[in-house]
Structure formats: C-alpha cells, structure tokens
Amino acid sequence: AESEKQVISLVGSELRAVRDRIVGNAELEGRRMLMQTRQELLSKVFEDAERRLEEMAEGMASDYTTILVKLISESVSAIGGEVFYVTANERDLTYLKNNLRTINRDLKKDLGDITIKLDDDPIDISGGVIVRNHDATKTYYNTLKGKLALVRGRIEAKVAQDLGVV
C-alpha cells in the first residue's frame, strides 16, 4: 500500500512536470507569435510611412520644403557656430540653391548671424539634409530615414511594453 502511494505520487509529480513543460512551451510559442506579428505590422506601417515621405519629398510639396528648412535649422542649432555646409540629394540641393537667399534670411531671424552654404556634390539619400560646420569637425545627419528610424525605435519599445512581450 505504501509503495502504491509512492508510485502514484511519483507519477503525479511527473505528470505535473510534463504539464508545466507543455504550458511553458505554449506560452513561449504564443509570445513568439505575438512578437512576430507585432514586428510584421510595424514593418508595414513604417514602409508605408517611408513611401509617403518619399512621395512628399519627390513632389516637393510645400510641407516638405518647410520640413527641409526645419531640418537645417535643427541641425544648425545642434552643431552651433556661424558657417554651415549643407548637402542633400540632387532634387533637394536644387531647391536649396534656388532658394538659398530666402533660407539664409529666414534662418538668421531665428538663429542669429549664421551663413548657410551648399556643397556641390549631392548625396544618395531619399530626403533630408546632412549639415557640417565650416571645419568639418561636427556633422549632423538629419535625413528622413534617420528621423523615421528614431521614431520606429521609440514606438517599437512602447508597443512591446504595452503588449507585455518585454
């Protein structure tokens, strides 16, 4: 009778261990599926946002030209100094060249006695600017993809926290 109780106890503890392993594996698989779905949805959202930003930049919408000047202003403020060199893609450099006098005037109102100069060589980016100080000791990368990547990092962390998968 005593050995029968021991066998039943042993079988019971083995069954509980098996059940716990099965439940644990199911929870892990559920969490993995949730994380994968979250990643797929976020990727879709950010691909769409990137496409829209590129379309806006390609069309040189008035919103985009305002954003372009704000990106320069933000870069100049972050670097500090008086003379700055701006580079961008070919389309944006053309816009900046055609409007440089107005842009310099507007930025001087906000930032004081600064001068914006343009690099002659365009760079391969979808939009935004790269700004450096006169002696190239400080460079500020303020591209659309870079901005989107920063936002994505913050949003991914928040979504993961809200879903309880971190």
mmCIF file with all atom_site columns, C-alpha atoms in Angstrom:
data_model
loop_
_atom_site.group_PDB
_atom_site.id
_atom_site.type_symbol
_atom_site.label_atom_id
_atom_site.label_alt_id
_atom_site.label_comp_id
_atom_site.label_asym_id
_atom_site.label_entity_id
_atom_site.label_seq_id
_atom_site.pdbx_PDB_ins_code
_atom_site.Cartn_x
_atom_site.Cartn_y
_atom_site.Cartn_z
_atom_site.occupancy
_atom_site.B_iso_or_equiv
_atom_site.pdbx_formal_charge
_atom_site.auth_seq_id
_atom_site.auth_comp_id
_atom_site.auth_asym_id
_atom_site.auth_atom_id
_atom_site.pdbx_PDB_model_num
ATOM 1   C CA . ALA A 1 1   ? 0.000  0.000  0.000   1.00 0.00 ? 1   ALA A CA 1
ATOM 2   C CA . GLU A 1 2   ? 2.831  2.384  0.873   1.00 0.00 ? 2   GLU A CA 1
ATOM 3   C CA . SER A 1 3   ? 4.723  1.626  -2.343  1.00 0.00 ? 3   SER A CA 1
ATOM 4   C CA . GLU A 1 4   ? 1.482  2.148  -4.289  1.00 0.00 ? 4   GLU A CA 1
ATOM 5   C CA . LYS A 1 5   ? 1.186  5.644  -2.760  1.00 0.00 ? 5   LYS A CA 1
ATOM 6   C CA . GLN A 1 6   ? 4.805  6.365  -3.674  1.00 0.00 ? 6   GLN A CA 1
ATOM 7   C CA . VAL A 1 7   ? 4.196  5.260  -7.272  1.00 0.00 ? 7   VAL A CA 1
ATOM 8   C CA . ILE A 1 8   ? 1.043  7.402  -7.503  1.00 0.00 ? 8   ILE A CA 1
ATOM 9   C CA . SER A 1 9   ? 2.922  10.368 -6.000  1.00 0.00 ? 9   SER A CA 1
ATOM 10  C CA . LEU A 1 10  ? 5.835  9.867  -8.390  1.00 0.00 ? 10  LEU A CA 1
ATOM 11  C CA . VAL A 1 11  ? 3.520  9.561  -11.412 1.00 0.00 ? 11  VAL A CA 1
ATOM 12  C CA . GLY A 1 12  ? 1.586  12.641 -10.244 1.00 0.00 ? 12  GLY A CA 1
ATOM 13  C CA . SER A 1 13  ? 4.733  14.748 -9.935  1.00 0.00 ? 13  SER A CA 1
ATOM 14  C CA . GLU A 1 14  ? 5.941  13.520 -13.357 1.00 0.00 ? 14  GLU A CA 1
ATOM 15  C CA . LEU A 1 15  ? 2.571  14.427 -14.894 1.00 0.00 ? 15  LEU A CA 1
ATOM 16  C CA . ARG A 1 16  ? 2.703  17.879 -13.292 1.00 0.00 ? 16  ARG A CA 1
ATOM 17  C CA . ALA A 1 17  ? 6.230  18.403 -14.659 1.00 0.00 ? 17  ALA A CA 1
ATOM 18  C CA . VAL A 1 18  ? 5.118  17.343 -18.162 1.00 0.00 ? 18  VAL A CA 1
ATOM 19  C CA . ARG A 1 19  ? 2.055  19.609 -17.940 1.00 0.00 ? 19  ARG A CA 1
ATOM 20  C CA . ASP A 1 20  ? 4.216  22.536 -16.772 1.00 0.00 ? 20  ASP A CA 1
ATOM 21  C CA . ARG A 1 21  ? 6.626  21.975 -19.681 1.00 0.00 ? 21  ARG A CA 1
ATOM 22  C CA . ILE A 1 22  ? 3.757  21.859 -22.181 1.00 0.00 ? 22  ILE A CA 1
ATOM 23  C CA . VAL A 1 23  ? 2.162  25.001 -20.756 1.00 0.00 ? 23  VAL A CA 1
ATOM 24  C CA . GLY A 1 24  ? 5.537  26.780 -20.667 1.00 0.00 ? 24  GLY A CA 1
ATOM 25  C CA . ASN A 1 25  ? 6.261  25.860 -24.281 1.00 0.00 ? 25  ASN A CA 1
ATOM 26  C CA . ALA A 1 26  ? 2.798  27.025 -25.344 1.00 0.00 ? 26  ALA A CA 1
ATOM 27  C CA . GLU A 1 27  ? 3.317  30.353 -23.556 1.00 0.00 ? 27  GLU A CA 1
ATOM 28  C CA . LEU A 1 28  ? 6.704  30.800 -25.234 1.00 0.00 ? 28  LEU A CA 1
ATOM 29  C CA . GLU A 1 29  ? 5.239  29.981 -28.651 1.00 0.00 ? 29  GLU A CA 1
ATOM 30  C CA . GLY A 1 30  ? 2.365  32.405 -28.070 1.00 0.00 ? 30  GLY A CA 1
ATOM 31  C CA . ARG A 1 31  ? 4.785  35.144 -27.058 1.00 0.00 ? 31  ARG A CA 1
ATOM 32  C CA . ARG A 1 32  ? 6.978  34.416 -30.106 1.00 0.00 ? 32  ARG A CA 1
ATOM 33  C CA . MET A 1 33  ? 3.947  34.601 -32.420 1.00 0.00 ? 33  MET A CA 1
ATOM 34  C CA . LEU A 1 34  ? 2.830  37.865 -30.820 1.00 0.00 ? 34  LEU A CA 1
ATOM 35  C CA . MET A 1 35  ? 6.287  39.384 -31.267 1.00 0.00 ? 35  MET A CA 1
ATOM 36  C CA . GLN A 1 36  ? 6.466  38.211 -34.892 1.00 0.00 ? 36  GLN A CA 1
ATOM 37  C CA . THR A 1 37  ? 3.034  39.654 -35.691 1.00 0.00 ? 37  THR A CA 1
ATOM 38  C CA . ARG A 1 38  ? 3.932  42.912 -33.962 1.00 0.00 ? 38  ARG A CA 1
ATOM 39  C CA . GLN A 1 39  ? 7.138  43.147 -35.996 1.00 0.00 ? 39  GLN A CA 1
ATOM 40  C CA . GLU A 1 40  ? 5.308  42.448 -39.274 1.00 0.00 ? 40  GLU A CA 1
ATOM 41  C CA . LEU A 1 41  ? 2.671  45.100 -38.548 1.00 0.00 ? 41  LEU A CA 1
ATOM 42  C CA . LEU A 1 42  ? 5.239  47.704 -37.527 1.00 0.00 ? 42  LEU A CA 1
ATOM 43  C CA . SER A 1 43  ? 7.278  46.970 -40.637 1.00 0.00 ? 43  SER A CA 1
ATOM 44  C CA . LYS A 1 44  ? 4.213  47.519 -42.829 1.00 0.00 ? 44  LYS A CA 1
ATOM 45  C CA . VAL A 1 45  ? 3.367  50.779 -41.078 1.00 0.00 ? 45  VAL A CA 1
ATOM 46  C CA . PHE A 1 46  ? 6.911  52.124 -41.386 1.00 0.00 ? 46  PHE A CA 1
ATOM 47  C CA . GLU A 1 47  ? 7.293  51.011 -45.001 1.00 0.00 ? 47  GLU A CA 1
ATOM 48  C CA . ASP A 1 48  ? 4.111  52.934 -45.763 1.00 0.00 ? 48  ASP A CA 1
ATOM 49  C CA . ALA A 1 49  ? 5.326  55.975 -43.813 1.00 0.00 ? 49  ALA A CA 1
ATOM 50  C CA . GLU A 1 50  ? 8.665  55.891 -45.640 1.00 0.00 ? 50  GLU A CA 1
ATOM 51  C CA . ARG A 1 51  ? 6.911  55.618 -49.008 1.00 0.00 ? 51  ARG A CA 1
ATOM 52  C CA . ARG A 1 52  ? 4.683  58.584 -48.156 1.00 0.00 ? 52  ARG A CA 1
ATOM 53  C CA . LEU A 1 53  ? 7.647  60.684 -47.031 1.00 0.00 ? 53  LEU A CA 1
ATOM 54  C CA . GLU A 1 54  ? 9.476  59.899 -50.258 1.00 0.00 ? 54  GLU A CA 1
ATOM 55  C CA . GLU A 1 55  ? 6.411  60.778 -52.339 1.00 0.00 ? 55  GLU A CA 1
ATOM 56  C CA . MET A 1 56  ? 6.051  64.040 -50.449 1.00 0.00 ? 56  MET A CA 1
ATOM 57  C CA . ALA A 1 57  ? 9.730  64.835 -50.973 1.00 0.00 ? 57  ALA A CA 1
ATOM 58  C CA . GLU A 1 58  ? 9.651  63.884 -54.658 1.00 0.00 ? 58  GLU A CA 1
ATOM 59  C CA . GLY A 1 59  ? 6.655  66.121 -55.253 1.00 0.00 ? 59  GLY A CA 1
ATOM 60  C CA . MET A 1 60  ? 8.369  68.957 -53.364 1.00 0.00 ? 60  MET A CA 1
ATOM 61  C CA . ALA A 1 61  ? 5.124  69.621 -51.515 1.00 0.00 ? 61  ALA A CA 1
ATOM 62  C CA . SER A 1 62  ? 5.093  72.896 -49.612 1.00 0.00 ? 62  SER A CA 1
ATOM 63  C CA . ASP A 1 63  ? 5.075  70.849 -46.405 1.00 0.00 ? 63  ASP A CA 1
ATOM 64  C CA . TYR A 1 64  ? 8.291  69.186 -47.488 1.00 0.00 ? 64  TYR A CA 1
ATOM 65  C CA . THR A 1 65  ? 10.099 72.419 -48.284 1.00 0.00 ? 65  THR A CA 1
ATOM 66  C CA . THR A 1 66  ? 9.123  73.679 -44.824 1.00 0.00 ? 66  THR A CA 1
ATOM 67  C CA . ILE A 1 67  ? 10.392 70.432 -43.297 1.00 0.00 ? 67  ILE A CA 1
ATOM 68  C CA . LEU A 1 68  ? 13.658 70.761 -45.226 1.00 0.00 ? 68  LEU A CA 1
ATOM 69  C CA . VAL A 1 69  ? 14.309 74.214 -43.770 1.00 0.00 ? 69  VAL A CA 1
ATOM 70  C CA . LYS A 1 70  ? 13.360 72.971 -40.275 1.00 0.00 ? 70  LYS A CA 1
ATOM 71  C CA . LEU A 1 71  ? 15.829 70.104 -40.629 1.00 0.00 ? 71  LEU A CA 1
ATOM 72  C CA . ILE A 1 72  ? 18.558 72.609 -41.497 1.00 0.00 ? 72  ILE A CA 1
ATOM 73  C CA . SER A 1 73  ? 17.571 74.825 -38.559 1.00 0.00 ? 73  SER A CA 1
ATOM 74  C CA . GLU A 1 74  ? 17.582 71.869 -36.161 1.00 0.00 ? 74  GLU A CA 1
ATOM 75  C CA . SER A 1 75  ? 20.990 70.758 -37.435 1.00 0.00 ? 75  SER A CA 1
ATOM 76  C CA . VAL A 1 76  ? 22.497 74.237 -37.147 1.00 0.00 ? 76  VAL A CA 1
ATOM 77  C CA . SER A 1 77  ? 21.175 74.598 -33.589 1.00 0.00 ? 77  SER A CA 1
ATOM 78  C CA . ALA A 1 78  ? 22.633 71.234 -32.606 1.00 0.00 ? 78  ALA A CA 1
ATOM 79  C CA . ILE A 1 79  ? 26.064 71.956 -34.086 1.00 0.00 ? 79  ILE A CA 1
ATOM 80  C CA . GLY A 1 80  ? 26.467 75.601 -33.099 1.00 0.00 ? 80  GLY A CA 1
ATOM 81  C CA . GLY A 1 81  ? 28.663 78.103 -34.886 1.00 0.00 ? 81  GLY A CA 1
ATOM 82  C CA . GLU A 1 82  ? 28.249 80.599 -37.705 1.00 0.00 ? 82  GLU A CA 1
ATOM 83  C CA . VAL A 1 83  ? 29.060 78.977 -41.061 1.00 0.00 ? 83  VAL A CA 1
ATOM 84  C CA . PHE A 1 84  ? 27.481 75.701 -42.150 1.00 0.00 ? 84  PHE A CA 1
ATOM 85  C CA . TYR A 1 85  ? 27.696 73.499 -45.214 1.00 0.00 ? 85  TYR A CA 1
ATOM 86  C CA . VAL A 1 86  ? 24.580 71.628 -46.233 1.00 0.00 ? 86  VAL A CA 1
ATOM 87  C CA . THR A 1 87  ? 24.362 68.654 -48.533 1.00 0.00 ? 87  THR A CA 1
ATOM 88  C CA . ALA A 1 88  ? 21.313 66.774 -49.706 1.00 0.00 ? 88  ALA A CA 1
ATOM 89  C CA . ASN A 1 89  ? 20.120 64.715 -52.642 1.00 0.00 ? 89  ASN A CA 1
ATOM 90  C CA . GLU A 1 90  ? 20.141 66.280 -56.097 1.00 0.00 ? 90  GLU A CA 1
ATOM 91  C CA . ARG A 1 91  ? 16.479 67.334 -56.020 1.00 0.00 ? 91  ARG A CA 1
ATOM 92  C CA . ASP A 1 92  ? 16.743 68.975 -52.603 1.00 0.00 ? 92  ASP A CA 1
ATOM 93  C CA . LEU A 1 93  ? 20.056 70.661 -53.415 1.00 0.00 ? 93  LEU A CA 1
ATOM 94  C CA . THR A 1 94  ? 18.450 72.208 -56.500 1.00 0.00 ? 94  THR A CA 1
ATOM 95  C CA . TYR A 1 95  ? 15.609 73.558 -54.366 1.00 0.00 ? 95  TYR A CA 1
ATOM 96  C CA . LEU A 1 96  ? 18.055 74.850 -51.745 1.00 0.00 ? 96  LEU A CA 1
ATOM 97  C CA . LYS A 1 97  ? 20.247 76.535 -54.394 1.00 0.00 ? 97  LYS A CA 1
ATOM 98  C CA . ASN A 1 98  ? 17.221 78.248 -55.924 1.00 0.00 ? 98  ASN A CA 1
ATOM 99  C CA . ASN A 1 99  ? 16.041 79.481 -52.519 1.00 0.00 ? 99  ASN A CA 1
ATOM 100 C CA . LEU A 1 100 ? 19.297 79.929 -50.612 1.00 0.00 ? 100 LEU A CA 1
ATOM 101 C CA . ARG A 1 101 ? 18.976 83.696 -50.139 1.00 0.00 ? 101 ARG A CA 1
ATOM 102 C CA . THR A 1 102 ? 15.479 83.361 -48.631 1.00 0.00 ? 102 THR A CA 1
ATOM 103 C CA . ILE A 1 103 ? 16.501 80.389 -46.488 1.00 0.00 ? 103 ILE A CA 1
ATOM 104 C CA . ASN A 1 104 ? 19.550 82.243 -45.125 1.00 0.00 ? 104 ASN A CA 1
ATOM 105 C CA . ARG A 1 105 ? 17.410 85.296 -44.358 1.00 0.00 ? 105 ARG A CA 1
ATOM 106 C CA . ASP A 1 106 ? 14.734 83.240 -42.579 1.00 0.00 ? 106 ASP A CA 1
ATOM 107 C CA . LEU A 1 107 ? 17.259 81.239 -40.577 1.00 0.00 ? 107 LEU A CA 1
ATOM 108 C CA . LYS A 1 108 ? 19.074 84.414 -39.492 1.00 0.00 ? 108 LYS A CA 1
ATOM 109 C CA . LYS A 1 109 ? 15.793 85.658 -37.990 1.00 0.00 ? 109 LYS A CA 1
ATOM 110 C CA . ASP A 1 110 ? 15.571 82.544 -35.824 1.00 0.00 ? 110 ASP A CA 1
ATOM 111 C CA . LEU A 1 111 ? 19.220 81.687 -35.209 1.00 0.00 ? 111 LEU A CA 1
ATOM 112 C CA . GLY A 1 112 ? 21.165 84.933 -35.416 1.00 0.00 ? 112 GLY A CA 1
ATOM 113 C CA . ASP A 1 113 ? 24.168 85.682 -37.596 1.00 0.00 ? 113 ASP A CA 1
ATOM 114 C CA . ILE A 1 114 ? 24.705 82.402 -39.448 1.00 0.00 ? 114 ILE A CA 1
ATOM 115 C CA . THR A 1 115 ? 25.524 81.561 -43.040 1.00 0.00 ? 115 THR A CA 1
ATOM 116 C CA . ILE A 1 116 ? 24.377 78.503 -44.932 1.00 0.00 ? 116 ILE A CA 1
ATOM 117 C CA . LYS A 1 117 ? 26.498 77.318 -47.843 1.00 0.00 ? 117 LYS A CA 1
ATOM 118 C CA . LEU A 1 118 ? 25.722 74.375 -50.080 1.00 0.00 ? 118 LEU A CA 1
ATOM 119 C CA . ASP A 1 119 ? 28.003 71.510 -51.020 1.00 0.00 ? 119 ASP A CA 1
ATOM 120 C CA . ASP A 1 120 ? 28.194 70.996 -54.761 1.00 0.00 ? 120 ASP A CA 1
ATOM 121 C CA . ASP A 1 121 ? 28.010 67.219 -54.665 1.00 0.00 ? 121 ASP A CA 1
ATOM 122 C CA . PRO A 1 122 ? 24.611 65.652 -53.987 1.00 0.00 ? 122 PRO A CA 1
ATOM 123 C CA . ILE A 1 123 ? 24.390 62.547 -51.825 1.00 0.00 ? 123 ILE A CA 1
ATOM 124 C CA . ASP A 1 124 ? 22.286 59.428 -52.209 1.00 0.00 ? 124 ASP A CA 1
ATOM 125 C CA . ILE A 1 125 ? 19.505 59.842 -49.643 1.00 0.00 ? 125 ILE A CA 1
ATOM 126 C CA . SER A 1 126 ? 15.731 59.896 -50.076 1.00 0.00 ? 126 SER A CA 1
ATOM 127 C CA . GLY A 1 127 ? 15.354 63.253 -48.364 1.00 0.00 ? 127 GLY A CA 1
ATOM 128 C CA . GLY A 1 128 ? 16.584 65.493 -45.597 1.00 0.00 ? 128 GLY A CA 1
ATOM 129 C CA . VAL A 1 129 ? 19.986 67.065 -45.087 1.00 0.00 ? 129 VAL A CA 1
ATOM 130 C CA . ILE A 1 130 ? 23.448 66.496 -43.729 1.00 0.00 ? 130 ILE A CA 1
ATOM 131 C CA . VAL A 1 131 ? 24.921 69.631 -42.185 1.00 0.00 ? 131 VAL A CA 1
ATOM 132 C CA . ARG A 1 132 ? 28.511 70.212 -41.072 1.00 0.00 ? 132 ARG A CA 1
ATOM 133 C CA . ASN A 1 133 ? 30.349 73.116 -39.531 1.00 0.00 ? 133 ASN A CA 1
ATOM 134 C CA . HIS A 1 134 ? 32.964 75.064 -41.511 1.00 0.00 ? 134 HIS A CA 1
ATOM 135 C CA . ASP A 1 135 ? 35.934 72.901 -40.499 1.00 0.00 ? 135 ASP A CA 1
ATOM 136 C CA . ALA A 1 136 ? 34.008 69.596 -40.695 1.00 0.00 ? 136 ALA A CA 1
ATOM 137 C CA . THR A 1 137 ? 34.622 68.747 -37.038 1.00 0.00 ? 137 THR A CA 1
ATOM 138 C CA . LYS A 1 138 ? 30.894 68.384 -36.402 1.00 0.00 ? 138 LYS A CA 1
ATOM 139 C CA . THR A 1 139 ? 28.343 66.775 -38.709 1.00 0.00 ? 139 THR A CA 1
ATOM 140 C CA . TYR A 1 140 ? 24.618 66.392 -38.129 1.00 0.00 ? 140 TYR A CA 1
ATOM 141 C CA . TYR A 1 141 ? 22.803 63.719 -40.122 1.00 0.00 ? 141 TYR A CA 1
ATOM 142 C CA . ASN A 1 142 ? 19.201 64.852 -40.386 1.00 0.00 ? 142 ASN A CA 1
ATOM 143 C CA . THR A 1 143 ? 17.750 62.579 -43.049 1.00 0.00 ? 143 THR A CA 1
ATOM 144 C CA . LEU A 1 144 ? 14.158 61.430 -43.391 1.00 0.00 ? 144 LEU A CA 1
ATOM 145 C CA . LYS A 1 145 ? 15.153 57.776 -42.975 1.00 0.00 ? 145 LYS A CA 1
ATOM 146 C CA . GLY A 1 146 ? 17.141 58.660 -39.868 1.00 0.00 ? 146 GLY A CA 1
ATOM 147 C CA . LYS A 1 147 ? 14.190 60.502 -38.339 1.00 0.00 ? 147 LYS A CA 1
ATOM 148 C CA . LEU A 1 148 ? 11.899 57.587 -39.153 1.00 0.00 ? 148 LEU A CA 1
ATOM 149 C CA . ALA A 1 149 ? 14.340 55.117 -37.583 1.00 0.00 ? 149 ALA A CA 1
ATOM 150 C CA . LEU A 1 150 ? 14.381 57.131 -34.337 1.00 0.00 ? 150 LEU A CA 1
ATOM 151 C CA . VAL A 1 151 ? 10.599 57.183 -34.200 1.00 0.00 ? 151 VAL A CA 1
ATOM 152 C CA . ARG A 1 152 ? 10.436 53.480 -35.000 1.00 0.00 ? 152 ARG A CA 1
ATOM 153 C CA . GLY A 1 153 ? 12.748 52.607 -32.113 1.00 0.00 ? 153 GLY A CA 1
ATOM 154 C CA . ARG A 1 154 ? 10.615 54.527 -29.639 1.00 0.00 ? 154 ARG A CA 1
ATOM 155 C CA . ILE A 1 155 ? 7.351  53.112 -30.974 1.00 0.00 ? 155 ILE A CA 1
ATOM 156 C CA . GLU A 1 156 ? 8.610  49.512 -31.034 1.00 0.00 ? 156 GLU A CA 1
ATOM 157 C CA . ALA A 1 157 ? 9.648  49.740 -27.398 1.00 0.00 ? 157 ALA A CA 1
ATOM 158 C CA . LYS A 1 158 ? 6.286  51.236 -26.408 1.00 0.00 ? 158 LYS A CA 1
ATOM 159 C CA . VAL A 1 159 ? 4.264  48.645 -28.346 1.00 0.00 ? 159 VAL A CA 1
ATOM 160 C CA . ALA A 1 160 ? 6.312  45.800 -26.872 1.00 0.00 ? 160 ALA A CA 1
ATOM 161 C CA . GLN A 1 161 ? 5.743  47.178 -23.386 1.00 0.00 ? 161 GLN A CA 1
ATOM 162 C CA . ASP A 1 162 ? 2.007  47.635 -24.000 1.00 0.00 ? 162 ASP A CA 1
ATOM 163 C CA . LEU A 1 163 ? 1.710  44.062 -25.298 1.00 0.00 ? 163 LEU A CA 1
ATOM 164 C CA . GLY A 1 164 ? 3.725  42.726 -22.383 1.00 0.00 ? 164 GLY A CA 1
ATOM 165 C CA . VAL A 1 165 ? 6.297  40.981 -24.559 1.00 0.00 ? 165 VAL A CA 1
ATOM 166 C CA . VAL A 1 166 ? 9.383  42.542 -22.996 1.00 0.00 ? 166 VAL A CA 1
#
